[in-house]
């Protein structure tokens, strides 16, 4: 990486009391620059608890939006404003109201990969690391799980005593991982364990030895006695997997799942927003007020 950029970022961070947060799907260069790297839940908590005045969020918009809602007094800078998660929008207009009308005893459970406007209409947020635990703790019998049908389906498999209604959204990147691709890796590496993110399609989850968030997959690979793993999630996790486990082997499905939005973030863009304080995340007051309720409920229920 360009040493001058790194040095300039370091000095600006000090000057402005700023921290850099990055998701595991960011590029290796960006992860190297970050003060905190993690899954969505960890990053939301770090943002909320950080004493920094400025947060540079190296992730997609729902992540920066959630950070801004959780800490409205901090300046949240997005290195690339166009980095967005397509799944975050995948709930049909009017669908939540329709469900609320249909069921008396309903909780709307909103995956954090969603717009603030959707969070506003929901009862609780979840991430892939706490969705099962939180849904188990809800009193309602009926759950409308938005927007991801795959994470929702995974939760439904674990929590049998709820009626989980799925919404037809999904992550286009994880949906591209096919059973044939994973089968080919299993055949080539018969000793390898399959680790999958719950955003994968059900047939992939059925083949997996372990299903979990990006941080959970990384933790599982580190703690496992196994030496080979087939990783069914976005390829940004490879950086941490290889750093933590230099003597283990990691294989990705041949399509090498890659989130183009996460990869928009570069060290140059981080420097630019830090220097000029551009790309400040803004959430209007009413939306922020509404979305804070399910986000805070998540933090409480996940304890
Ligand atoms: P994690 O919360 O597991 O990091 O997942 C975020 C995400 O966007 C997965 O596609
Ligand atoms: Fe969204 Fe999928 Fe990218 Fe995650 S990997 S940010 S769910 S598009």
Coordinates of C-alpha atoms and ligand atoms in Angstrom, one line a residue:
X1 CA 0.0 0.0 0.0
X2 CA 1.1 3.6 -0.6
X3 CA 3.0 4.6 2.6
X4 CA 2.1 8.2 2.1
X5 CA -1.6 7.5 2.1
X6 CA -1.2 5.3 5.3
X7 CA 0.8 8.0 7.1
X8 CA -1.7 10.7 6.1
X9 CA -4.6 8.7 7.3
X10 CA -2.9 8.0 10.6
X11 CA -2.2 11.6 11.3
X12 CA -5.7 12.7 10.3
X13 CA -7.2 10.0 12.6
X14 CA -5.3 11.5 15.5
X15 CA -6.1 15.1 14.6
X16 CA -9.8 14.4 14.3
X17 CA -10.2 11.7 16.9
X18 CA -11.4 9.3 14.2
X19 CA -11.6 5.5 14.0
X20 CA -11.8 3.3 10.9
X21 CA -14.3 0.4 11.0
X22 CA -14.2 -2.3 8.3
X23 CA -16.3 -5.3 7.5
X24 CA -14.6 -8.6 6.7
X25 CA -15.7 -8.3 3.1
X26 CA -13.6 -5.1 2.5
X27 CA -10.4 -5.6 0.6
X28 CA -7.2 -6.7 2.4
X29 CA -5.7 -3.2 2.0
X30 CA -8.8 -1.7 3.7
X31 CA -8.8 -4.3 6.5
X32 CA -5.1 -3.6 7.1
X33 CA -5.9 0.1 7.6
X34 CA -8.8 -0.4 9.9
X35 CA -8.8 -0.1 13.7
X36 CA -11.6 -2.6 14.0
X37 CA -12.6 -5.3 11.6
X38 CA -15.6 -7.5 12.2
X39 CA -19.1 -8.8 11.3
X40 CA -22.1 -6.5 11.2
X41 CA -23.0 -7.0 14.9
X42 CA -19.6 -6.4 16.2
X43 CA -19.2 -3.2 14.1
X44 CA -22.5 -1.9 15.3
X45 CA -21.5 -2.4 18.9
X46 CA -18.0 -0.8 18.3
X47 CA -19.6 2.2 16.7
X48 CA -22.0 2.7 19.6
X49 CA -19.4 2.3 22.3
X50 CA -16.5 4.1 20.6
X51 CA -15.3 7.4 22.2
X52 CA -14.3 8.6 18.8
X53 CA -15.8 11.8 17.3
X54 CA -15.5 10.5 13.7
X55 CA -16.2 7.0 12.4
X56 CA -15.1 6.1 8.9
X57 CA -17.3 3.1 8.0
X58 CA -15.8 0.8 5.4
X59 CA -18.9 -1.1 4.6
X60 CA -22.2 -0.7 2.7
X61 CA -24.8 2.0 3.5
X62 CA -27.0 0.0 5.9
X63 CA -23.9 -0.4 8.2
X64 CA -23.1 3.4 8.2
X65 CA -26.8 4.2 8.6
X66 CA -27.0 1.9 11.6
X67 CA -23.9 3.5 13.1
X68 CA -25.3 7.0 12.6
X69 CA -28.6 6.0 14.2
X70 CA -26.9 4.4 17.2
X71 CA -24.6 7.4 17.7
X72 CA -26.2 10.5 16.2
X73 CA -23.6 12.8 17.7
X74 CA -20.7 11.2 15.8
X75 CA -19.8 12.1 12.3
X76 CA -20.1 8.9 10.2
X77 CA -18.1 9.1 6.9
X78 CA -18.7 6.6 4.1
X79 CA -15.7 6.2 1.8
X80 CA -18.0 5.5 -1.1
X81 CA -21.6 6.6 -0.8
X82 CA -22.7 4.3 -3.6
X83 CA -21.7 1.2 -1.8
X84 CA -25.1 -0.3 -1.0
X85 CA -26.5 -3.8 -0.3
X86 CA -29.1 -4.7 -2.8
X87 CA -30.9 -7.0 -0.4
X88 CA -31.4 -4.1 2.0
X89 CA -34.3 -2.9 -0.3
X90 CA -35.9 -6.2 -1.0
X91 CA -39.3 -5.9 0.8
X92 CA -42.3 -5.0 -1.2
X93 CA -44.0 -1.7 -0.4
X94 CA -47.0 -2.3 1.9
X95 CA -46.0 -5.9 2.7
X96 CA -45.3 -5.2 6.4
X97 CA -48.6 -3.4 6.9
X98 CA -50.4 -6.3 5.2
X99 CA -48.8 -8.9 7.5
X100 CA -49.6 -6.8 10.6
X101 CA -53.2 -6.8 9.5
X102 CA -53.3 -10.5 8.8
X103 CA -51.8 -11.6 12.1
X104 CA -52.6 -10.2 15.6
X105 CA -49.6 -11.8 17.3
X106 CA -46.8 -10.8 15.0
X107 CA -43.2 -9.6 15.4
X108 CA -41.5 -8.1 12.4
X109 CA -37.9 -9.2 12.6
X110 CA -35.6 -7.2 10.4
X111 CA -32.1 -8.4 9.4
X112 CA -29.7 -5.5 9.9
X113 CA -29.1 -5.7 6.1
X114 CA -32.0 -3.4 5.5
X115 CA -32.8 0.3 4.9
X116 CA -33.5 2.5 7.9
X117 CA -37.0 3.0 6.5
X118 CA -37.6 -0.8 6.8
X119 CA -36.1 -0.9 10.3
X120 CA -38.6 1.8 11.3
X121 CA -41.5 -0.5 10.5
X122 CA -40.0 -3.4 12.4
X123 CA -40.0 -4.7 16.0
X124 CA -36.5 -5.9 16.3
X125 CA -33.3 -6.1 14.3
X126 CA -31.0 -9.1 14.1
X127 CA -27.7 -10.0 12.5
X128 CA -26.6 -13.3 11.2
X129 CA -24.7 -13.9 14.5
X130 CA -27.7 -13.4 16.8
X131 CA -30.9 -14.1 14.7
X132 CA -31.6 -17.5 16.2
X133 CA -31.1 -16.3 19.8
X134 CA -33.3 -13.2 19.4
X135 CA -36.1 -15.0 17.6
X136 CA -36.2 -17.6 20.4
X137 CA -36.5 -14.8 22.9
X138 CA -39.5 -13.1 21.3
X139 CA -42.9 -13.7 22.8
X140 CA -44.9 -13.6 19.5
X141 CA -45.8 -16.9 17.9
X142 CA -45.8 -15.4 14.4
X143 CA -42.6 -13.8 12.9
X144 CA -42.4 -12.0 9.6
X145 CA -38.7 -12.2 8.8
X146 CA -37.4 -9.5 6.4
X147 CA -35.6 -9.2 3.9
X148 CA -33.5 -12.4 3.7
X149 CA -35.5 -15.6 3.0
X150 CA -32.3 -17.7 3.5
X151 CA -31.4 -16.4 6.9
X152 CA -35.1 -16.5 7.8
X153 CA -35.3 -20.1 6.6
X154 CA -32.2 -21.0 8.7
X155 CA -33.8 -19.4 11.8
X156 CA -37.0 -21.3 11.1
X157 CA -35.1 -24.6 11.1
X158 CA -33.6 -23.9 14.5
X159 CA -36.6 -22.4 16.2
X160 CA -39.4 -24.9 15.7
X161 CA -42.1 -23.4 17.9
X162 CA -42.5 -20.2 15.9
X163 CA -44.5 -19.6 12.7
X164 CA -41.8 -17.9 10.6
X165 CA -43.1 -16.2 7.5
X166 CA -40.4 -15.6 4.9
X167 CA -40.0 -12.6 2.6
X168 CA -38.6 -13.2 -0.9
X169 CA -35.4 -11.3 -0.6
X170 CA -31.8 -12.6 -0.8
X171 CA -28.2 -11.7 -1.2
X172 CA -27.4 -12.0 -4.9
X173 CA -23.8 -12.8 -4.1
X174 CA -24.5 -15.7 -1.8
X175 CA -27.4 -16.9 -4.0
X176 CA -24.9 -17.5 -6.8
X177 CA -23.1 -20.2 -4.8
X178 CA -24.5 -23.4 -6.3
X179 CA -24.6 -26.9 -4.9
X180 CA -22.7 -28.2 -7.9
X181 CA -19.8 -25.7 -7.1
X182 CA -19.7 -26.8 -3.5
X183 CA -19.9 -30.5 -4.4
X184 CA -17.0 -30.0 -6.8
X185 CA -14.9 -28.6 -3.9
X186 CA -16.0 -31.4 -1.6
X187 CA -14.9 -34.0 -4.2
X188 CA -11.5 -32.3 -4.7
X189 CA -11.0 -31.9 -0.9
X190 CA -12.8 -34.7 0.8
X191 CA -11.3 -33.9 4.2
X192 CA -12.4 -30.3 4.1
X193 CA -15.2 -29.0 6.3
X194 CA -17.8 -26.8 4.6
X195 CA -18.4 -23.5 6.5
X196 CA -21.3 -21.4 5.2
X197 CA -22.9 -18.0 5.8
X198 CA -26.7 -18.3 6.5
X199 CA -27.4 -16.0 3.4
X200 CA -26.5 -19.1 1.2
X201 CA -29.4 -21.1 -0.4
X202 CA -30.8 -23.9 1.7
X203 CA -29.1 -26.7 -0.3
X204 CA -25.7 -25.1 0.5
X205 CA -26.7 -24.9 4.2
X206 CA -27.7 -28.5 4.2
X207 CA -24.2 -29.4 3.0
X208 CA -22.4 -27.3 5.6
X209 CA -20.7 -28.6 8.7
X210 CA -21.1 -25.2 10.3
X211 CA -23.3 -22.2 9.5
X212 CA -22.6 -18.8 11.0
X213 CA -21.8 -15.1 10.5
X214 CA -18.5 -14.0 9.0
X215 CA -17.0 -13.7 12.5
X216 CA -18.4 -17.1 13.5
X217 CA -16.9 -18.7 10.4
X218 CA -13.5 -17.2 11.1
X219 CA -13.7 -18.3 14.8
X220 CA -14.8 -21.8 13.8
X221 CA -11.9 -22.2 11.4
X222 CA -9.4 -21.0 14.0
X223 CA -10.6 -23.3 16.8
X224 CA -11.1 -26.4 14.6
X225 CA -8.7 -29.3 14.5
X226 CA -9.4 -29.6 10.8
X227 CA -6.8 -28.4 8.3
X228 CA -9.0 -27.7 5.2
X229 CA -12.1 -25.7 4.8
X230 CA -14.5 -24.9 1.9
X231 CA -15.7 -21.3 2.6
X232 CA -19.2 -20.4 1.3
X233 CA -19.3 -16.7 1.8
X234 CA -17.8 -13.6 0.2
X235 CA -14.0 -13.9 -0.4
X236 CA -13.0 -10.9 1.8
X237 CA -12.9 -13.3 4.8
X238 CA -9.9 -15.0 3.2
X239 CA -7.6 -12.3 4.5
X240 CA -8.3 -12.9 8.1
X241 CA -8.6 -16.7 7.6
X242 CA -5.2 -16.9 6.1
X243 CA -3.6 -14.5 8.7
X244 CA -5.0 -16.5 11.6
X245 CA -4.2 -19.9 10.1
X246 CA -1.1 -19.9 8.0
X247 CA -0.9 -23.7 8.0
X248 CA -4.6 -24.4 7.1
X249 CA -6.1 -24.4 3.6
X250 CA -9.1 -22.5 2.4
X251 CA -11.0 -23.1 -0.8
X252 CA -13.8 -21.0 -2.2
X253 CA -16.5 -22.1 -4.7
X254 CA -15.1 -21.6 -8.2
X255 CA -17.2 -18.4 -8.8
X256 CA -15.3 -16.8 -5.9
X257 CA -18.2 -14.9 -4.3
X258 CA -17.4 -11.2 -4.4
X259 CA -19.6 -8.3 -3.3
X260 CA -18.9 -5.5 -5.7
X261 CA -20.3 -2.9 -3.3
X262 CA -17.9 -3.8 -0.5
X263 CA -15.0 -3.7 -2.9
X264 CA -15.7 -0.1 -3.9
X265 CA -13.9 1.1 -0.8
X266 CA -10.2 2.0 -1.3
X267 CA -7.5 3.6 0.9
X268 CA -7.6 6.6 -1.4
X269 CA -11.3 7.1 -0.7
X270 CA -10.8 6.7 3.0
X271 CA -8.2 9.4 2.9
X272 CA -10.4 11.7 0.9
X273 CA -13.4 11.5 3.2
X274 CA -11.2 11.9 6.3
X275 CA -9.4 14.9 4.8
X276 CA -12.5 16.7 3.5
X277 CA -15.2 15.3 5.7
X278 CA -17.3 14.6 2.7
X279 CA -19.8 11.7 2.4
X280 CA -21.3 12.2 5.8
X281 CA -24.0 9.8 6.6
X282 CA -27.3 11.5 7.3
X283 CA -30.5 10.0 8.5
X284 CA -33.6 12.2 9.0
X285 CA -34.7 12.7 12.5
X286 CA -38.0 10.8 12.3
X287 CA -36.5 7.8 10.5
X288 CA -33.6 7.7 12.9
X289 CA -35.9 7.8 15.9
X290 CA -38.0 4.9 14.5
X291 CA -35.1 2.8 13.5
X292 CA -33.3 3.2 16.8
X293 CA -36.0 1.2 18.7
X294 CA -35.4 -2.2 16.9
X295 CA -31.7 -1.6 16.8
X296 CA -31.5 -1.0 20.6
X297 CA -33.8 -3.9 21.2
X298 CA -31.4 -6.1 19.2
X299 CA -28.5 -5.0 21.4
X300 CA -30.5 -5.7 24.5
X301 CA -31.8 -9.1 23.4
X302 CA -28.4 -10.3 22.1
X303 CA -26.8 -9.8 25.5
Ligands
LIG1 P1 -22.1 -10.7 8.8 O1 -22.9 -10.0 9.8 O2 -22.1 -12.1 9.0 O3 -20.7 -10.1 8.8 O4 -22.8 -10.5 7.4 C1 -22.9 -9.3 6.7 C2 -23.2 -9.4 5.3 O5 -23.5 -8.5 4.6 C3 -23.3 -10.8 4.8 O6 -23.5 -10.7 3.4
LIG2 FE1 -25.4 -7.3 0.8 FE2 -24.7 -9.6 -0.1 FE3 -22.9 -7.6 -0.2 FE4 -23.6 -8.7 2.1 S1 -22.5 -9.7 0.4 S2 -23.4 -6.5 1.6 S3 -25.7 -9.2 1.8 S4 -24.9 -7.8 -1.3

